[in-house]
Coordinates of C-alpha atoms and ligand atoms in Angstrom, one line a residue:
M1 CA 97.2 37.2 110.2
A2 CA 94.3 38.0 112.0
K3 CA 92.7 41.5 112.2
I4 CA 92.6 42.8 115.8
T5 CA 90.8 46.1 116.9
A6 CA 92.1 46.9 120.4
Y7 CA 90.0 49.3 122.3
G8 CA 91.2 51.9 125.1
V9 CA 94.9 51.4 124.5
R10 CA 96.6 53.9 126.0
P11 CA 100.1 55.3 124.4
N12 CA 102.0 54.0 126.9
E13 CA 100.4 50.7 126.7
R14 CA 101.0 50.4 122.8
P15 CA 105.1 49.3 123.1
Y16 CA 103.7 46.5 125.1
F17 CA 101.4 45.0 122.8
D18 CA 103.7 45.4 120.1
R19 CA 106.3 43.8 121.7
L20 CA 103.9 40.8 123.1
N21 CA 102.6 40.3 119.5
H22 CA 104.6 37.1 118.8
D23 CA 101.7 35.5 116.3
H24 CA 101.9 38.7 114.8
F25 CA 98.4 39.5 114.7
E26 CA 97.5 43.0 112.5
M27 CA 96.6 45.7 115.3
T28 CA 94.7 48.3 115.3
Y29 CA 94.9 50.2 118.4
V30 CA 92.1 52.6 119.7
A31 CA 93.1 54.6 122.4
D32 CA 89.6 55.4 123.7
L33 CA 87.1 52.9 125.3
L34 CA 84.7 51.4 122.9
T35 CA 81.6 53.0 123.0
H36 CA 78.2 53.5 119.9
A37 CA 80.5 56.1 118.4
N38 CA 83.7 54.5 117.8
A39 CA 82.4 51.0 117.2
D40 CA 82.7 51.6 113.3
R41 CA 86.8 51.5 114.0
A42 CA 86.4 47.3 114.2
R43 CA 84.9 47.0 110.6
G44 CA 87.2 44.4 109.1
A45 CA 88.8 42.9 111.8
D46 CA 88.4 39.5 112.5
G47 CA 88.1 40.0 116.2
I48 CA 88.1 42.6 119.0
L49 CA 89.6 42.9 122.4
V50 CA 88.3 45.6 124.8
R51 CA 88.7 46.0 128.5
G52 CA 86.4 47.1 131.6
N53 CA 84.2 49.9 130.9
C54 CA 83.8 49.3 127.1
V55 CA 80.3 49.4 125.6
V56 CA 79.9 45.8 124.9
D57 CA 75.6 45.8 125.0
R58 CA 73.5 44.8 122.5
E59 CA 73.6 46.9 120.2
N60 CA 77.1 47.2 119.4
L61 CA 77.4 43.3 119.5
R62 CA 74.4 43.4 116.9
Q63 CA 76.6 45.8 114.7
F64 CA 80.1 43.1 114.9
A65 CA 77.9 40.3 114.3
K66 CA 76.9 42.4 111.0
W67 CA 80.6 42.7 109.7
G68 CA 81.3 39.2 110.3
I69 CA 83.4 39.7 113.7
R70 CA 82.7 36.2 115.8
A71 CA 84.8 36.6 118.6
V72 CA 84.8 39.7 121.3
F73 CA 87.6 39.0 123.6
T74 CA 88.2 41.1 126.8
R75 CA 91.9 41.5 128.4
S76 CA 89.5 42.1 131.8
V77 CA 88.6 39.1 134.8
G78 CA 85.1 40.8 134.8
V79 CA 82.5 40.3 132.0
N80 CA 79.4 42.8 133.6
H81 CA 80.4 45.2 131.0
I82 CA 80.0 42.1 128.2
D83 CA 75.7 41.5 127.7
L84 CA 76.5 37.7 127.0
A85 CA 73.2 36.5 126.5
A86 CA 73.2 39.1 123.4
A87 CA 76.8 37.5 122.2
A88 CA 75.4 33.4 122.5
E89 CA 72.1 35.4 120.3
F90 CA 74.3 36.8 117.9
G91 CA 77.2 33.9 117.7
I92 CA 79.5 35.6 119.3
Q93 CA 82.5 33.9 121.1
I94 CA 83.7 35.7 124.7
A95 CA 86.5 35.5 126.3
R96 CA 88.4 36.7 129.4
V97 CA 91.2 37.0 130.9
P98 CA 91.3 35.2 134.3
G99 CA 93.9 36.3 136.2
Y100 CA 96.5 39.0 136.3
S101 CA 99.4 39.9 139.0
P102 CA 96.6 40.1 141.9
Y103 CA 99.6 42.9 143.4
A104 CA 98.6 45.0 141.4
V105 CA 94.6 45.5 142.3
A106 CA 95.7 44.5 146.2
E107 CA 98.3 47.0 146.7
L108 CA 96.0 50.0 146.0
A109 CA 93.5 48.5 148.2
L110 CA 96.1 48.2 150.8
T111 CA 97.1 51.3 150.1
L112 CA 93.7 53.4 150.3
G113 CA 93.2 51.1 153.4
L114 CA 96.3 52.3 155.3
S115 CA 95.6 55.7 154.2
L116 CA 92.2 55.8 155.6
F117 CA 93.2 53.9 158.7
R118 CA 96.1 56.3 159.4
H119 CA 93.6 59.9 158.0
V120 CA 96.2 60.3 155.6
D121 CA 93.9 61.6 152.9
A122 CA 92.0 64.0 155.1
A123 CA 95.7 65.5 156.7
V124 CA 96.6 66.2 153.3
Q125 CA 93.3 67.8 152.1
R126 CA 93.9 70.2 155.1
T127 CA 97.8 70.8 154.9
R128 CA 96.9 71.8 151.1
Q129 CA 94.2 74.2 152.5
G130 CA 97.4 75.8 154.9
D131 CA 95.3 74.3 158.1
F132 CA 98.3 72.2 160.0
R133 CA 96.3 71.5 163.5
V134 CA 96.3 68.1 164.4
P135 CA 92.8 67.1 165.5
A136 CA 91.3 64.6 167.8
S137 CA 89.8 62.7 165.1
Y138 CA 93.2 62.0 163.8
F139 CA 94.4 59.7 167.1
S140 CA 95.0 56.4 165.3
R141 CA 95.4 52.7 166.3
E142 CA 98.3 51.0 164.8
L143 CA 98.4 48.2 162.3
H144 CA 100.0 45.1 164.4
T145 CA 97.2 45.8 166.9
A146 CA 94.4 46.1 163.9
T147 CA 92.7 43.4 162.6
V148 CA 92.2 43.1 158.9
G149 CA 89.2 41.4 156.9
I150 CA 89.4 40.5 153.2
I151 CA 85.6 39.1 152.0
G152 CA 86.4 37.5 149.0
A153 CA 89.6 35.0 149.7
G154 CA 90.6 34.7 146.2
R155 CA 94.1 35.4 144.7
I156 CA 93.7 39.5 145.0
G157 CA 92.3 38.8 148.5
M158 CA 95.0 36.4 149.9
A159 CA 98.1 38.8 147.5
E160 CA 96.8 41.6 150.2
A161 CA 96.2 39.7 153.1
R162 CA 100.0 38.5 152.4
L163 CA 101.0 42.3 152.1
Y164 CA 99.0 43.1 155.7
R165 CA 100.5 40.5 157.1
G166 CA 104.1 41.5 155.9
L167 CA 103.6 45.2 157.3
G168 CA 102.8 43.5 161.2
A169 CA 98.8 43.1 160.6
P170 CA 98.9 40.1 163.2
H171 CA 95.2 38.8 162.0
P172 CA 94.4 39.3 158.6
K173 CA 90.9 37.0 158.4
V174 CA 90.1 35.0 155.7
A175 CA 91.1 31.6 154.6
D176 CA 94.5 30.3 154.0
R177 CA 95.5 29.0 157.6
Q178 CA 99.2 29.8 156.7
V179 CA 98.8 33.7 156.6
V180 CA 95.4 34.4 157.8
T181 CA 92.5 33.1 160.4
F182 CA 89.2 31.8 158.4
G183 CA 86.2 33.1 159.4
D184 CA 82.3 33.5 158.9
R185 CA 81.6 36.9 157.3
A186 CA 80.0 38.1 160.6
T187 CA 82.9 37.1 162.7
V188 CA 85.3 39.1 160.1
L189 CA 82.8 42.4 159.6
G190 CA 82.7 42.7 163.6
H191 CA 86.3 42.0 164.0
S192 CA 87.8 44.2 161.6
D193 CA 89.3 47.5 161.5
I194 CA 89.8 47.6 157.6
V195 CA 87.7 45.8 155.6
S196 CA 88.6 44.8 152.0
V197 CA 86.0 43.7 149.5
H198 CA 87.6 41.1 146.6
V199 CA 84.7 39.6 145.2
P200 CA 82.7 39.7 141.5
Y201 CA 79.8 41.5 140.8
I202 CA 76.7 39.3 139.2
P203 CA 74.3 41.8 138.0
G204 CA 70.9 40.7 139.6
E205 CA 72.8 39.2 142.5
N206 CA 74.8 41.0 144.4
D207 CA 73.6 44.6 143.5
Q208 CA 74.5 47.2 146.4
S209 CA 75.7 44.1 148.9
L210 CA 77.8 46.9 150.5
D211 CA 74.3 48.4 152.3
Q212 CA 73.4 49.4 155.6
Q213 CA 73.2 45.3 156.7
F214 CA 76.4 44.9 155.5
L215 CA 77.8 48.2 157.4
A216 CA 75.7 47.5 160.6
Q217 CA 77.8 44.2 161.1
M218 CA 81.3 46.1 161.1
K219 CA 82.9 47.4 164.2
P220 CA 82.3 51.2 164.9
Q221 CA 84.6 53.4 163.1
A222 CA 86.3 50.5 160.8
V223 CA 87.4 51.7 157.7
L224 CA 85.9 49.7 154.2
V225 CA 87.9 49.6 150.7
N226 CA 86.1 48.4 147.1
T227 CA 88.7 47.8 144.7
A228 CA 86.3 45.4 143.0
R229 CA 83.1 46.9 141.6
G230 CA 81.1 50.5 142.3
E231 CA 77.7 48.2 141.7
L232 CA 79.0 46.0 144.7
A233 CA 78.2 49.3 147.0
D234 CA 75.1 51.1 148.2
P235 CA 76.4 54.8 148.1
A236 CA 73.4 56.5 150.4
A237 CA 74.2 53.4 152.8
I238 CA 77.7 54.3 153.0
L239 CA 77.2 58.1 153.5
R240 CA 74.9 57.3 156.2
A241 CA 77.1 55.3 157.9
L242 CA 79.7 57.8 157.7
D243 CA 78.3 61.0 158.8
V244 CA 76.8 58.9 161.5
G245 CA 80.3 58.1 162.7
Q246 CA 79.3 54.3 162.4
L247 CA 81.6 54.0 159.9
G248 CA 85.4 55.5 159.5
G249 CA 86.2 56.0 155.5
Y250 CA 85.5 54.7 152.7
G251 CA 88.2 53.6 149.9
A252 CA 87.2 53.0 146.3
D253 CA 88.2 52.3 143.4
V254 CA 85.4 51.8 141.6
V255 CA 82.2 53.7 141.1
T256 CA 78.8 53.0 139.6
N257 CA 78.3 54.2 136.2
E258 CA 82.2 54.0 135.3
T259 CA 81.3 53.7 131.3
Q260 CA 80.4 57.2 131.5
L261 CA 83.1 58.3 133.6
I262 CA 86.8 56.6 133.4
G263 CA 88.7 58.4 131.0
Q264 CA 86.6 61.3 131.3
D265 CA 87.9 64.8 132.3
F266 CA 85.1 67.1 134.2
G267 CA 87.2 69.6 135.5
Q268 CA 85.5 70.0 138.8
A269 CA 83.6 67.1 141.4
A270 CA 80.3 69.4 140.7
T271 CA 79.8 68.5 137.2
V272 CA 80.4 64.6 137.6
P273 CA 77.5 63.1 136.1
D274 CA 76.3 61.0 138.3
A275 CA 74.5 61.9 142.0
A276 CA 75.9 59.7 144.0
V277 CA 79.5 59.3 142.5
R278 CA 79.1 63.5 143.8
Q279 CA 78.4 63.0 147.1
L280 CA 80.9 60.1 147.2
L281 CA 83.4 62.6 146.5
A282 CA 82.3 65.4 148.4
H283 CA 82.9 63.6 151.7
P284 CA 86.1 64.4 153.4
R285 CA 86.4 60.4 154.2
V286 CA 85.7 59.3 151.0
M287 CA 88.8 58.2 148.7
V288 CA 87.7 57.7 145.4
T289 CA 90.3 56.4 142.4
P290 CA 89.5 56.2 139.1
H291 CA 89.7 52.5 138.5
M292 CA 93.2 52.1 137.9
G293 CA 94.2 48.8 140.4
S294 CA 95.0 47.1 137.1
F295 CA 97.5 49.6 135.4
T296 CA 100.5 48.4 136.7
E297 CA 103.4 46.5 134.5
P298 CA 102.8 43.3 135.0
A299 CA 99.4 43.1 135.4
L300 CA 99.5 44.9 131.7
E301 CA 101.7 42.4 130.5
D302 CA 99.8 39.2 132.0
M303 CA 96.8 40.9 130.5
I304 CA 97.9 41.5 127.2
K305 CA 99.6 37.7 126.8
V306 CA 96.8 36.1 127.9
S307 CA 95.1 37.9 125.4
Y308 CA 97.0 37.0 122.5
Q309 CA 96.8 33.4 123.6
N310 CA 93.1 33.6 123.7
F311 CA 93.2 34.8 119.9
R312 CA 95.6 32.4 119.3
E313 CA 93.6 29.3 120.3
W314 CA 90.6 30.9 118.9
W315 CA 92.2 31.1 115.8
A316 CA 93.7 27.6 115.6
T317 CA 91.1 25.4 117.1
G318 CA 87.7 27.6 116.9
R319 CA 87.5 27.5 120.5
V320 CA 88.9 29.3 123.5
T321 CA 89.9 27.8 127.2
N322 CA 89.0 31.2 128.6
G323 CA 85.6 31.2 127.4
V324 CA 82.5 32.8 128.9
S325 CA 79.1 31.9 128.3
V326 CA 75.6 32.9 129.9
R327 CA 76.5 29.6 131.6
T328 CA 79.3 30.4 133.1
H329 CA 78.6 33.1 134.8
G330 CA 75.5 33.9 135.9
Ligands
COI1 C1 89.4 43.6 135.6 O1 89.7 43.0 135.3 O2 87.8 42.9 136.1 C2 89.0 45.0 136.3 O3 88.4 45.7 137.1 C3 90.4 45.8 135.3 C4 89.5 46.9 134.6 C5 90.3 48.0 133.8 C6 88.3 47.3 134.4

């Protein structure tokens, strides 16, 4: 059967890849994400499977094409880590996983939102230092009296709306009238105590769109959560809004420059090699997690199943339903 090199397969994920490999693909697992340094682990493979934050740039794609590799598939929804134009130029088919358990990201977004809304992260940071005071800044509203705004009413956004609804939030504002109230963006931002963003990042189109203008439309002291992509946020504007008291908190599972950061241990925040990320980490009302939203068992199983299905279809027919091209993306 076809040989596939899969990058970014953590040791706990390997049994899932093995168990779901009903087609008996010959798998080579590489624990690290794809970089320029380990691209040669794919030499001799028929296809490559990557995840988000793997370096699928022109240089690596050119190399893969030279080695006769014609399929580079990602098990992520987002494809912003892939140079689609270069792939087309080198005749390499790209495919993705269009969706996996939406609760994976939705639950994390909810957790970040609630932690900031009830000042849990700030309080935990202080009790760790032995400080058990309850400052006035911890005074909170309650969720059942609050409004939650979801920007991006796709599968993840709707799952988060259902979760909030289940917790008693009366008016999550998005698309499905069964669960939520529909509103235009300005209305959603102006009324919401927690705003959670679930839109794809399209380079050149919505870079840094969570900017000063966006933040100014938000209700004062509301919480902003971004589990989509770091590039959607303008970190300088967010820090300013936090400092002048416009924004109550920022929760992010995503940052800029992730290919340099995710999967690395820098020992301390001060040595993280990205100034904007360092500033966010230093702020007491910012919570950052290491892009772990999709790291759940149901999501992992879905990603693997659909990825194998993509390869199966590609090998059998030379086509793939979940294929991605420059034309379909951007
Ligand atoms: C995606 O599927 O797009 C994600 O954000 C997951 C991640 C591991 C890149």
